[in-house]
PDB file of C-alpha atoms and ligand atoms in Angstrom:
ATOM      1  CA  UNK A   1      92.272 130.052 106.952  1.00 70.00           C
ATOM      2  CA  UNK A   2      94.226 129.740 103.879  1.00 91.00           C
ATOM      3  CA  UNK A   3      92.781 132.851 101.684  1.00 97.00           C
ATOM      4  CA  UNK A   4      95.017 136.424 102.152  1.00 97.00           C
ATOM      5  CA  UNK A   5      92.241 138.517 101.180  1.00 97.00           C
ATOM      6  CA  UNK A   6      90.175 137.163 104.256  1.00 97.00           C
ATOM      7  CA  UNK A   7      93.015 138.458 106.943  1.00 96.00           C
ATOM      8  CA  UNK A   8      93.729 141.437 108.650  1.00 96.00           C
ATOM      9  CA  UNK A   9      96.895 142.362 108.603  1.00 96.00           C
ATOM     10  CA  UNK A  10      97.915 141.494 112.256  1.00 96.00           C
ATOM     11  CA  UNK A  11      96.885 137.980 110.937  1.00 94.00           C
ATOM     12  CA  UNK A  12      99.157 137.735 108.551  1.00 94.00           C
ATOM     13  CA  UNK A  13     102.224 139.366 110.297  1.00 93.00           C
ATOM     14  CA  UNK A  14     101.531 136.621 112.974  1.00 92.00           C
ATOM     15  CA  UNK A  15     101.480 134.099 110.423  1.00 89.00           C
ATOM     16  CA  UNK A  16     104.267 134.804 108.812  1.00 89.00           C
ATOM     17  CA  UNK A  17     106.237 134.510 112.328  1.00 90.00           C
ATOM     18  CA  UNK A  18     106.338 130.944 112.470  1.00 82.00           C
ATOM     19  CA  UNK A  19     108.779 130.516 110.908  1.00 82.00           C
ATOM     20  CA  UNK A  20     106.971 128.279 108.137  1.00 91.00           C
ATOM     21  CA  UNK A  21     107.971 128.737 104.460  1.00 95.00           C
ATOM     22  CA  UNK A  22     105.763 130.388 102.973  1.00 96.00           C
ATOM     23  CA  UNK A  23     104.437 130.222  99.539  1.00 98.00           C
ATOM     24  CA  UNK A  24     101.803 132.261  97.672  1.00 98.00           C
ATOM     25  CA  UNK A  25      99.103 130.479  95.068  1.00 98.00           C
ATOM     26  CA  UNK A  26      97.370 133.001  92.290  1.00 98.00           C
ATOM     27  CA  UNK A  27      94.735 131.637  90.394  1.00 98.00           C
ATOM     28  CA  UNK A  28      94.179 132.682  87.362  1.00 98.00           C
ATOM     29  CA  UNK A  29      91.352 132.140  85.064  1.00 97.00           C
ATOM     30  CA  UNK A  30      88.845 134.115  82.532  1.00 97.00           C
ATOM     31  CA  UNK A  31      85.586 135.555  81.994  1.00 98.00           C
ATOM     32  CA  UNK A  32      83.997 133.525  78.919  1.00 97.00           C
ATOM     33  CA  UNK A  33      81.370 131.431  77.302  1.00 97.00           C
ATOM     34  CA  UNK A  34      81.474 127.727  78.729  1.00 97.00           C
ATOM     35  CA  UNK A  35      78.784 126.060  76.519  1.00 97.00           C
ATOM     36  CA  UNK A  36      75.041 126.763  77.660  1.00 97.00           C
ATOM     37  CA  UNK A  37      75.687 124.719  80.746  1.00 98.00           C
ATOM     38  CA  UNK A  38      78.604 126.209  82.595  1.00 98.00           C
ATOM     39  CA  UNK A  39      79.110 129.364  84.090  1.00 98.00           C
ATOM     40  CA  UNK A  40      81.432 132.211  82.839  1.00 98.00           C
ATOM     41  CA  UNK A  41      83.250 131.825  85.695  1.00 98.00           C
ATOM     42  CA  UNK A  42      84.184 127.944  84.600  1.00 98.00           C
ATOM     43  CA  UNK A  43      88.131 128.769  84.617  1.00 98.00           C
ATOM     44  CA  UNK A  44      88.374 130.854  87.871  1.00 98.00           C
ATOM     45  CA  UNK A  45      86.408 128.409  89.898  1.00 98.00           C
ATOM     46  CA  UNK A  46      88.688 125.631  88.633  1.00 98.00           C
ATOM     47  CA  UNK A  47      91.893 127.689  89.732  1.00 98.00           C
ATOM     48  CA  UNK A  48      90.629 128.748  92.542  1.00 98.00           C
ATOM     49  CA  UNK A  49      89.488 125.226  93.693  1.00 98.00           C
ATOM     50  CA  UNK A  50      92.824 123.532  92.801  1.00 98.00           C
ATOM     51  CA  UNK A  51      94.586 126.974  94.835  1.00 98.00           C
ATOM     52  CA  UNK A  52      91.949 126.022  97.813  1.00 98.00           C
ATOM     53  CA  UNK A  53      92.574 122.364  97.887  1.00 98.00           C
ATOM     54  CA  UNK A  54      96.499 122.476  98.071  1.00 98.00           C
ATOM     55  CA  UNK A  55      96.734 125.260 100.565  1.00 98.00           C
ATOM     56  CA  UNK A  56      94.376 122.724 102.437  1.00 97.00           C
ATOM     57  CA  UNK A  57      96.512 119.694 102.177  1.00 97.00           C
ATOM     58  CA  UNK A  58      99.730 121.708 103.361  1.00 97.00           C
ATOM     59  CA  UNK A  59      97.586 122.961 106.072  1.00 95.00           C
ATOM     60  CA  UNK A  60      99.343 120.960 109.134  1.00 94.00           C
ATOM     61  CA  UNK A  61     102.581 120.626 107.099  1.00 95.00           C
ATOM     62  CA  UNK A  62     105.984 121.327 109.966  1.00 94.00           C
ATOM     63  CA  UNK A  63     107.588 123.349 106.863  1.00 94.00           C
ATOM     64  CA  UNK A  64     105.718 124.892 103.753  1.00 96.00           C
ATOM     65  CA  UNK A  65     102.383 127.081 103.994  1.00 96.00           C
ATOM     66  CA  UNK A  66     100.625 128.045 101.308  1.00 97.00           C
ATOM     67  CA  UNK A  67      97.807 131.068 100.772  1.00 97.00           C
ATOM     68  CA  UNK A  68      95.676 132.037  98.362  1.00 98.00           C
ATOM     69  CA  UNK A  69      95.858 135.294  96.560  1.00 98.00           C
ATOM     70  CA  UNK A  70      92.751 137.094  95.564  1.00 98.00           C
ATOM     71  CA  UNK A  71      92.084 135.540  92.164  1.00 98.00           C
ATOM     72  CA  UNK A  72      92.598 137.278  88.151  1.00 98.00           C
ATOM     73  CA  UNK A  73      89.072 136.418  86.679  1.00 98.00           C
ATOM     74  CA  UNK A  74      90.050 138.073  83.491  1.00 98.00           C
ATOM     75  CA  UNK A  75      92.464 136.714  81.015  1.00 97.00           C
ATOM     76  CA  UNK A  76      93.361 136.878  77.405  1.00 97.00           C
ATOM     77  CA  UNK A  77      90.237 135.202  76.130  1.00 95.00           C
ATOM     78  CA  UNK A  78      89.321 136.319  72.412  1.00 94.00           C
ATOM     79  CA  UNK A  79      87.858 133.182  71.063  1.00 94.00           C
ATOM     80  CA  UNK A  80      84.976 133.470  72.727  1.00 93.00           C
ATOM     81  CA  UNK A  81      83.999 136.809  71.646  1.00 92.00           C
ATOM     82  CA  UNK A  82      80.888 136.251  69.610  1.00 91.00           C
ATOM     83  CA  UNK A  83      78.991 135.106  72.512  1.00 96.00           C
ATOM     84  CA  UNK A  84      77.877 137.331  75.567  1.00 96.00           C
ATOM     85  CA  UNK A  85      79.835 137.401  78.311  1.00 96.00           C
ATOM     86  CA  UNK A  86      83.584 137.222  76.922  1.00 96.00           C
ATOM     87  CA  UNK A  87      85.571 139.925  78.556  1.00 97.00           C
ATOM     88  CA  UNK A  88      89.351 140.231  77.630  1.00 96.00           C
ATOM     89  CA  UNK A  89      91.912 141.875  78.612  1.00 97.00           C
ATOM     90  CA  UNK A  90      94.995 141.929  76.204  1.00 98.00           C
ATOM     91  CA  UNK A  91      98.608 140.092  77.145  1.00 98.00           C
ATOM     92  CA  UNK A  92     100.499 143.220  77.733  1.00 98.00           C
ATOM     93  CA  UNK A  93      97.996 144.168  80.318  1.00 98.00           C
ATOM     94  CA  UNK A  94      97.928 140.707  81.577  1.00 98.00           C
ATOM     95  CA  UNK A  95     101.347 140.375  81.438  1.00 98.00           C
ATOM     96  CA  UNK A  96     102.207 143.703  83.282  1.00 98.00           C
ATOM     97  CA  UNK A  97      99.703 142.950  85.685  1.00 98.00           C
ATOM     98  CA  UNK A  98     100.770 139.331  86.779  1.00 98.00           C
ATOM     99  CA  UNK A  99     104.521 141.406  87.145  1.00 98.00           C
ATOM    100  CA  UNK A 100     103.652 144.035  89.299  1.00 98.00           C
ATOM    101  CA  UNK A 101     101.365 141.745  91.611  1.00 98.00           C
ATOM    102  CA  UNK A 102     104.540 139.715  91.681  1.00 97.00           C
ATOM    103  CA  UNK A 103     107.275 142.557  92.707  1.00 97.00           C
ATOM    104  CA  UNK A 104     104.341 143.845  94.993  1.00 97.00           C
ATOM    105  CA  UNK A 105     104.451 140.941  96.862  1.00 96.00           C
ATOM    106  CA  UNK A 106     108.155 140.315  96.819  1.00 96.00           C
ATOM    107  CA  UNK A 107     108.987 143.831  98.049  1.00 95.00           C
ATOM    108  CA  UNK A 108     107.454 142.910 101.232  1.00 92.00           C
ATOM    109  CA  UNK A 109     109.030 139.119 101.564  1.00 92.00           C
ATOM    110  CA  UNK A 110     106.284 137.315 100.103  1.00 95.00           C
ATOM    111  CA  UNK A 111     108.393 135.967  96.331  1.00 95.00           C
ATOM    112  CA  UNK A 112     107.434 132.922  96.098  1.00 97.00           C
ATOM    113  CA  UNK A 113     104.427 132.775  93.770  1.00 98.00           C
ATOM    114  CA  UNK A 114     103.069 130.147  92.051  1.00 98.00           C
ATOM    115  CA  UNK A 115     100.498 130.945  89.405  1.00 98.00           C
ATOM    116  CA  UNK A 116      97.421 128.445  88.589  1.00 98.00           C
ATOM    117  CA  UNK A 117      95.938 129.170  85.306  1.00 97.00           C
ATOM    118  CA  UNK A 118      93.121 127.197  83.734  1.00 97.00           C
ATOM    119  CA  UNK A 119      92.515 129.075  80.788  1.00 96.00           C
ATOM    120  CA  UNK A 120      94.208 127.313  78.042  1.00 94.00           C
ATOM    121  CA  UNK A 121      94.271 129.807  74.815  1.00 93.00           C
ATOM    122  CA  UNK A 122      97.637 130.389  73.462  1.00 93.00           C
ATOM    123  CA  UNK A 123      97.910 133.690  73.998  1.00 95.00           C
ATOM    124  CA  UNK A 124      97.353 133.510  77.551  1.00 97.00           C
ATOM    125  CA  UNK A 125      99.840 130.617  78.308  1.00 96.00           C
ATOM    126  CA  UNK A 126     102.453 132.076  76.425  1.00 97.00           C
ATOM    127  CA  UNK A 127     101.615 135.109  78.471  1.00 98.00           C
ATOM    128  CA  UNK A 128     102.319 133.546  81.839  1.00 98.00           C
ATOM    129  CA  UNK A 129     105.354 131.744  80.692  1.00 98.00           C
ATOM    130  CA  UNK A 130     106.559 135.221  79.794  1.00 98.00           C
ATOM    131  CA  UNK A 131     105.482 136.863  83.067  1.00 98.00           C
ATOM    132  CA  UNK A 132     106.994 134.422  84.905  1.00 97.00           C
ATOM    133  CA  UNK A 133     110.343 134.102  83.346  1.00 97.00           C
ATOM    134  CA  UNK A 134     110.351 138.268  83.774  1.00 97.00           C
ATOM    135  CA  UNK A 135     109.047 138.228  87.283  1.00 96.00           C
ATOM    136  CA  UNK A 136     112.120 135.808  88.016  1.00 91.00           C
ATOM    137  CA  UNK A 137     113.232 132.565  89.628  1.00 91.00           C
ATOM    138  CA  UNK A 138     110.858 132.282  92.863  1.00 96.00           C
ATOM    139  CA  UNK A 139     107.796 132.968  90.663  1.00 98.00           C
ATOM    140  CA  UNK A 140     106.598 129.499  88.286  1.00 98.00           C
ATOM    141  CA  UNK A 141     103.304 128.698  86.494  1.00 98.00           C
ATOM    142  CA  UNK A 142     101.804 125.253  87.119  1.00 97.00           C
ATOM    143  CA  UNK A 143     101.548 125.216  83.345  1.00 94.00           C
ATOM    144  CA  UNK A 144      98.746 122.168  82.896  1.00 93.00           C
ATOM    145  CA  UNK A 145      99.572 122.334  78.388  1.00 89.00           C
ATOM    146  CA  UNK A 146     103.070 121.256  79.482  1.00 88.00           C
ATOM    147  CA  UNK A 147     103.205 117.353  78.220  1.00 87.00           C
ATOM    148  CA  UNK A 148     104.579 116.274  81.426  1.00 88.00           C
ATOM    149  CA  UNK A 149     101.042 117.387  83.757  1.00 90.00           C
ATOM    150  CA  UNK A 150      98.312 117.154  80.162  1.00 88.00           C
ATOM    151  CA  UNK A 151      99.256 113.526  80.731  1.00 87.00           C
ATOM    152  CA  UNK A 152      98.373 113.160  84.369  1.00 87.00           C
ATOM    153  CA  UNK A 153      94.769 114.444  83.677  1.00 88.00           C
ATOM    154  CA  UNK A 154      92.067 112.819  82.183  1.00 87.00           C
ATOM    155  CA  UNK A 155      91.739 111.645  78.038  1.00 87.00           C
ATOM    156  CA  UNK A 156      89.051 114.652  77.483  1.00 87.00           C
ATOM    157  CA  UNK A 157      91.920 116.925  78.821  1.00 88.00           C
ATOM    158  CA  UNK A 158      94.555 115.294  76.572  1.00 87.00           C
ATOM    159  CA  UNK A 159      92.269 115.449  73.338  1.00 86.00           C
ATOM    160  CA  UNK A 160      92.502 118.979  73.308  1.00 82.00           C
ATOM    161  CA  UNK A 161      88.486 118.721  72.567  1.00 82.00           C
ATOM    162  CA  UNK A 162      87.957 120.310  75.830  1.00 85.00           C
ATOM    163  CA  UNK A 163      86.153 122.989  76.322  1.00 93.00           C
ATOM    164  CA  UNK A 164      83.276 123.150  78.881  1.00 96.00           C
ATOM    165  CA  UNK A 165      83.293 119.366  77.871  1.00 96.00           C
ATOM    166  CA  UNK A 166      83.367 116.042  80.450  1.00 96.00           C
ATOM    167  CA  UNK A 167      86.227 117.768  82.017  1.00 96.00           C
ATOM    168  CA  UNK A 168      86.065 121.201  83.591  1.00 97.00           C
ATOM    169  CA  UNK A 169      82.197 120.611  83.398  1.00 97.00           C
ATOM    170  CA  UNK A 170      83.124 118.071  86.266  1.00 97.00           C
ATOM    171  CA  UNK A 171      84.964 120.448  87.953  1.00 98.00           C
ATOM    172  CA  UNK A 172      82.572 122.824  88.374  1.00 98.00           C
ATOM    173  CA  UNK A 173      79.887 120.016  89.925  1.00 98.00           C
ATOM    174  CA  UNK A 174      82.731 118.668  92.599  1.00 98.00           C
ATOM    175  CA  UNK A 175      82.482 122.321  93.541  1.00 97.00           C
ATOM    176  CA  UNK A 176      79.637 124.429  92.848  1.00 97.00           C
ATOM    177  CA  UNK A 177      77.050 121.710  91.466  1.00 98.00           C
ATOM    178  CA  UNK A 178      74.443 124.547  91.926  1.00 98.00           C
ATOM    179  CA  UNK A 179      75.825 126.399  88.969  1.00 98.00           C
ATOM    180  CA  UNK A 180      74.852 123.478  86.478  1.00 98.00           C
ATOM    181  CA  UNK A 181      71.620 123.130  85.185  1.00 97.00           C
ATOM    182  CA  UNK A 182      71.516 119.435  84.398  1.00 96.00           C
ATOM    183  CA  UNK A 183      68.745 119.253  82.615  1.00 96.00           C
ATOM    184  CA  UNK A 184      70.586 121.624  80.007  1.00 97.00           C
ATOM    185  CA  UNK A 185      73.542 119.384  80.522  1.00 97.00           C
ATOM    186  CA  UNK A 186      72.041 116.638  79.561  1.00 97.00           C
ATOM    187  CA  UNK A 187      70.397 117.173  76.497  1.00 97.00           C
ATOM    188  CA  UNK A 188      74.054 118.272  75.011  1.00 97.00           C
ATOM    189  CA  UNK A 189      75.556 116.195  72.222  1.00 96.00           C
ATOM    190  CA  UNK A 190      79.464 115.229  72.314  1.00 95.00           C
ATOM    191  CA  UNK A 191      81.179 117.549  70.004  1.00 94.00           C
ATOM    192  CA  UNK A 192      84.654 116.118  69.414  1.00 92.00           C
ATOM    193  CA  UNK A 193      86.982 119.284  68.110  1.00 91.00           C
ATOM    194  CA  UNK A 194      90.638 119.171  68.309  1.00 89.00           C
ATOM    195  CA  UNK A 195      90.982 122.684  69.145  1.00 88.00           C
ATOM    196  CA  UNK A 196      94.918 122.707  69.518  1.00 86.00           C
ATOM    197  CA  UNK A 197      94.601 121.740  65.703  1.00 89.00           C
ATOM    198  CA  UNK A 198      92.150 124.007  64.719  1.00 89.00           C
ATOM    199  CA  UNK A 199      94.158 126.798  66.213  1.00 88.00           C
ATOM    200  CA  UNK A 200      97.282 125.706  64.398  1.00 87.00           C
ATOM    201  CA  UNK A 201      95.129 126.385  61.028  1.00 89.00           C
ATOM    202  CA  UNK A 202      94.668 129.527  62.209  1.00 88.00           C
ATOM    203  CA  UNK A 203      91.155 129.468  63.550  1.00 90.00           C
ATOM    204  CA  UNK A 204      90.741 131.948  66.042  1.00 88.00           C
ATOM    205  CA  UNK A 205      87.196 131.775  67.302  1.00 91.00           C
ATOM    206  CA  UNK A 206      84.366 129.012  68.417  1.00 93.00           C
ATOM    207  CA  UNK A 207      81.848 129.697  65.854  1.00 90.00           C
ATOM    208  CA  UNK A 208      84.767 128.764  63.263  1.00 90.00           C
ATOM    209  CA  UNK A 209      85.832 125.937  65.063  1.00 92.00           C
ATOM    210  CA  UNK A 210      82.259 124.368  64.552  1.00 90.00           C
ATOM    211  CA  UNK A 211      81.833 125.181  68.320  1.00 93.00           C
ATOM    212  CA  UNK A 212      78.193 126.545  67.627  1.00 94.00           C
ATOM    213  CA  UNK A 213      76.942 127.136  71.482  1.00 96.00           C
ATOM    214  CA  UNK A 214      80.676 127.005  72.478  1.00 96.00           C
ATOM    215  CA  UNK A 215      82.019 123.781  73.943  1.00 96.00           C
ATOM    216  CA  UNK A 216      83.213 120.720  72.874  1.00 94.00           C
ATOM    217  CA  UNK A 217      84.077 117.464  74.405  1.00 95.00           C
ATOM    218  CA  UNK A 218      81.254 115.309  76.546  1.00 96.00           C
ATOM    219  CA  UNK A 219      79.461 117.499  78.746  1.00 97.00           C
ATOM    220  CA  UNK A 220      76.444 115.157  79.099  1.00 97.00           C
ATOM    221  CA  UNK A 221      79.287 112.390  80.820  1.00 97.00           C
ATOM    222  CA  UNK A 222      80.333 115.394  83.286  1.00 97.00           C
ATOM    223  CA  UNK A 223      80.118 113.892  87.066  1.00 97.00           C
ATOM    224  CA  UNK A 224      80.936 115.318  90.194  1.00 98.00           C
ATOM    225  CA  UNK A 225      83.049 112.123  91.177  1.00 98.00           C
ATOM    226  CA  UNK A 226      85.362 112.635  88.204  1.00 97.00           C
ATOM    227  CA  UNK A 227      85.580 116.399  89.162  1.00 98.00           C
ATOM    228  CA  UNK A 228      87.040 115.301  92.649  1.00 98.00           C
ATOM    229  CA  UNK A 229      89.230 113.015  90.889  1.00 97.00           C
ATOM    230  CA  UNK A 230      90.627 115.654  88.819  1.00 97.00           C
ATOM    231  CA  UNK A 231      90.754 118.014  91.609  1.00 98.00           C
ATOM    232  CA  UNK A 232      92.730 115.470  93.432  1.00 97.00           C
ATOM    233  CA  UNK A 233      95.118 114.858  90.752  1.00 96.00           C
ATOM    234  CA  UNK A 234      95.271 118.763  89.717  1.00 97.00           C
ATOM    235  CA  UNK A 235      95.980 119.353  94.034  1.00 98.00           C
ATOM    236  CA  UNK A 236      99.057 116.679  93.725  1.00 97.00           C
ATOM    237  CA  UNK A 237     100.553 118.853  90.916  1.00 97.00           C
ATOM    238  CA  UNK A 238     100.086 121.672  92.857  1.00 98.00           C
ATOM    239  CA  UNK A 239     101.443 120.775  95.770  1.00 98.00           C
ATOM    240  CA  UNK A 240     104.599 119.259  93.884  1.00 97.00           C
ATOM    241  CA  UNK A 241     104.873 122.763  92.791  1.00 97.00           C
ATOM    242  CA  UNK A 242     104.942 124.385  95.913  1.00 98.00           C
ATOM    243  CA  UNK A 243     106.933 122.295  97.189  1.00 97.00           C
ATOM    244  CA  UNK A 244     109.986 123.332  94.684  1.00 97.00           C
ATOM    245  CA  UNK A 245     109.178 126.815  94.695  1.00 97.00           C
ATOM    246  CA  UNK A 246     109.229 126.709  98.541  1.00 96.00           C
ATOM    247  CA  UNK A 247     113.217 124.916  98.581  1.00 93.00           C
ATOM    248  CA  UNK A 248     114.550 127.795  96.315  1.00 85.00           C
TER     249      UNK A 248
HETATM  250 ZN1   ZN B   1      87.503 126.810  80.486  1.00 51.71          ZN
END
């Protein structure tokens, strides 16, 4: 069982008795529009499926463990907001919350966090690179914008014309397929939109972006065998991650 929130707490006092390293995994997503096709939940169910996977690869490893927190399905998530279904939270809340967890945790010998955010606006990342430099040393963000992981991921990804496109549409069908309707999936165009550009001229919202029933990218190429792919490649980074935090 690799989820905290599904142990007692005898469970986890045993667990934490063997003497195994262990390391915590808090994914993080948001509550938002993923094109007509994808569920709100798109960026928590990525998070928590990368958080899921990893702590399942370490399961039989002699010195690192890994559990998963209860996940943050709300984030800093504004461009969304003029379709239903965006809920944000602002980054001092986010911030202050993703701190506190943190000391929570570390007050009773459980530091070493590693956060695993999929939601990719600004605001948000810079966010969790400012949490985690407060929250201190034992504490990183698997930060997937940083050049060094975009380029491990697929082309979508590293277009930046990615949202609730080929990519995290994939994703979502490696792990809940039941929460695509395909024939809506389908029937959707390719909307190419380099969104880190359009940001950088200062458009904050979808709708401005040209990001009419907000996504972009290739939904329509979305496959479950890519998904796994990803997942596999997004689990590797993870576990890298862990690994590091776990050795400090
Ligand atoms: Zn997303």
């Amino acid at each position: 069982m690799s989820d905290l929130g599904e142990l007692t707490y005898p469970d986890l006092e045993e667990l934490l008795q063997n003497g195994l390293r262990t390391v915590l995994v808090l994914p993080l997503g948001a509550t938002e529009p993923h094109g007509p096709h994808a569920p709100l939940e798109t960026d928590t169910l990525i998070s928590v499926g990368i958080c899921r996977r990893a702590a399942e690869r370490l399961a039989d490893d002699p010195e690192v463990r890994a559990l998963v927190l209860p996940p943050l399905p709300y984030g800093v998530t504004r461009y969304g907001a003029g379709f239903p279904g965006a809920v944000s939270i602002g980054e001092e809340t986010l911030r202050a919350l993703v701190v506190e967890v943190a000391r929570s945790l570390a007050a009773q010998g459980l530091g070493r966090i590693v956060l695993v955010n999929s939601h990719f606006e600004p605001e948000q990342v810079r966010t969790l690179r400012e949490a985690v430099e407060e929250a201190g040393e034992s504490v990183r963000l698997l930060d997937l914008t940083r050049r060094q992981n975009a380029e491990r991921l697929t082309e979508e990804f590293r277009s930046g014309s990615c949202h609730a496109g080929r990519y995290e549409t994939s994703l979502v069908l490696a792990d809940q397929p039941e929460l695509v309707p395909r024939d809506r999936m389908d029937t959707l165009e390719s909307k190419m939109i380099d969104m880190p550009a359009a940001i950088a001229a200062g458009q904050t919202d979808f709708m401005a972006m040209g990001m009419d029933r907000a996504y972009c990218g290739a939904p329509a190429e979305a496959t479950a065998e890519e998904g796994e792919q990803t997942f596999e490649l997004l689990t590797e980074l993870l576990v890298e991650l862990v690994r590091e935090v776990a050795a400090c």
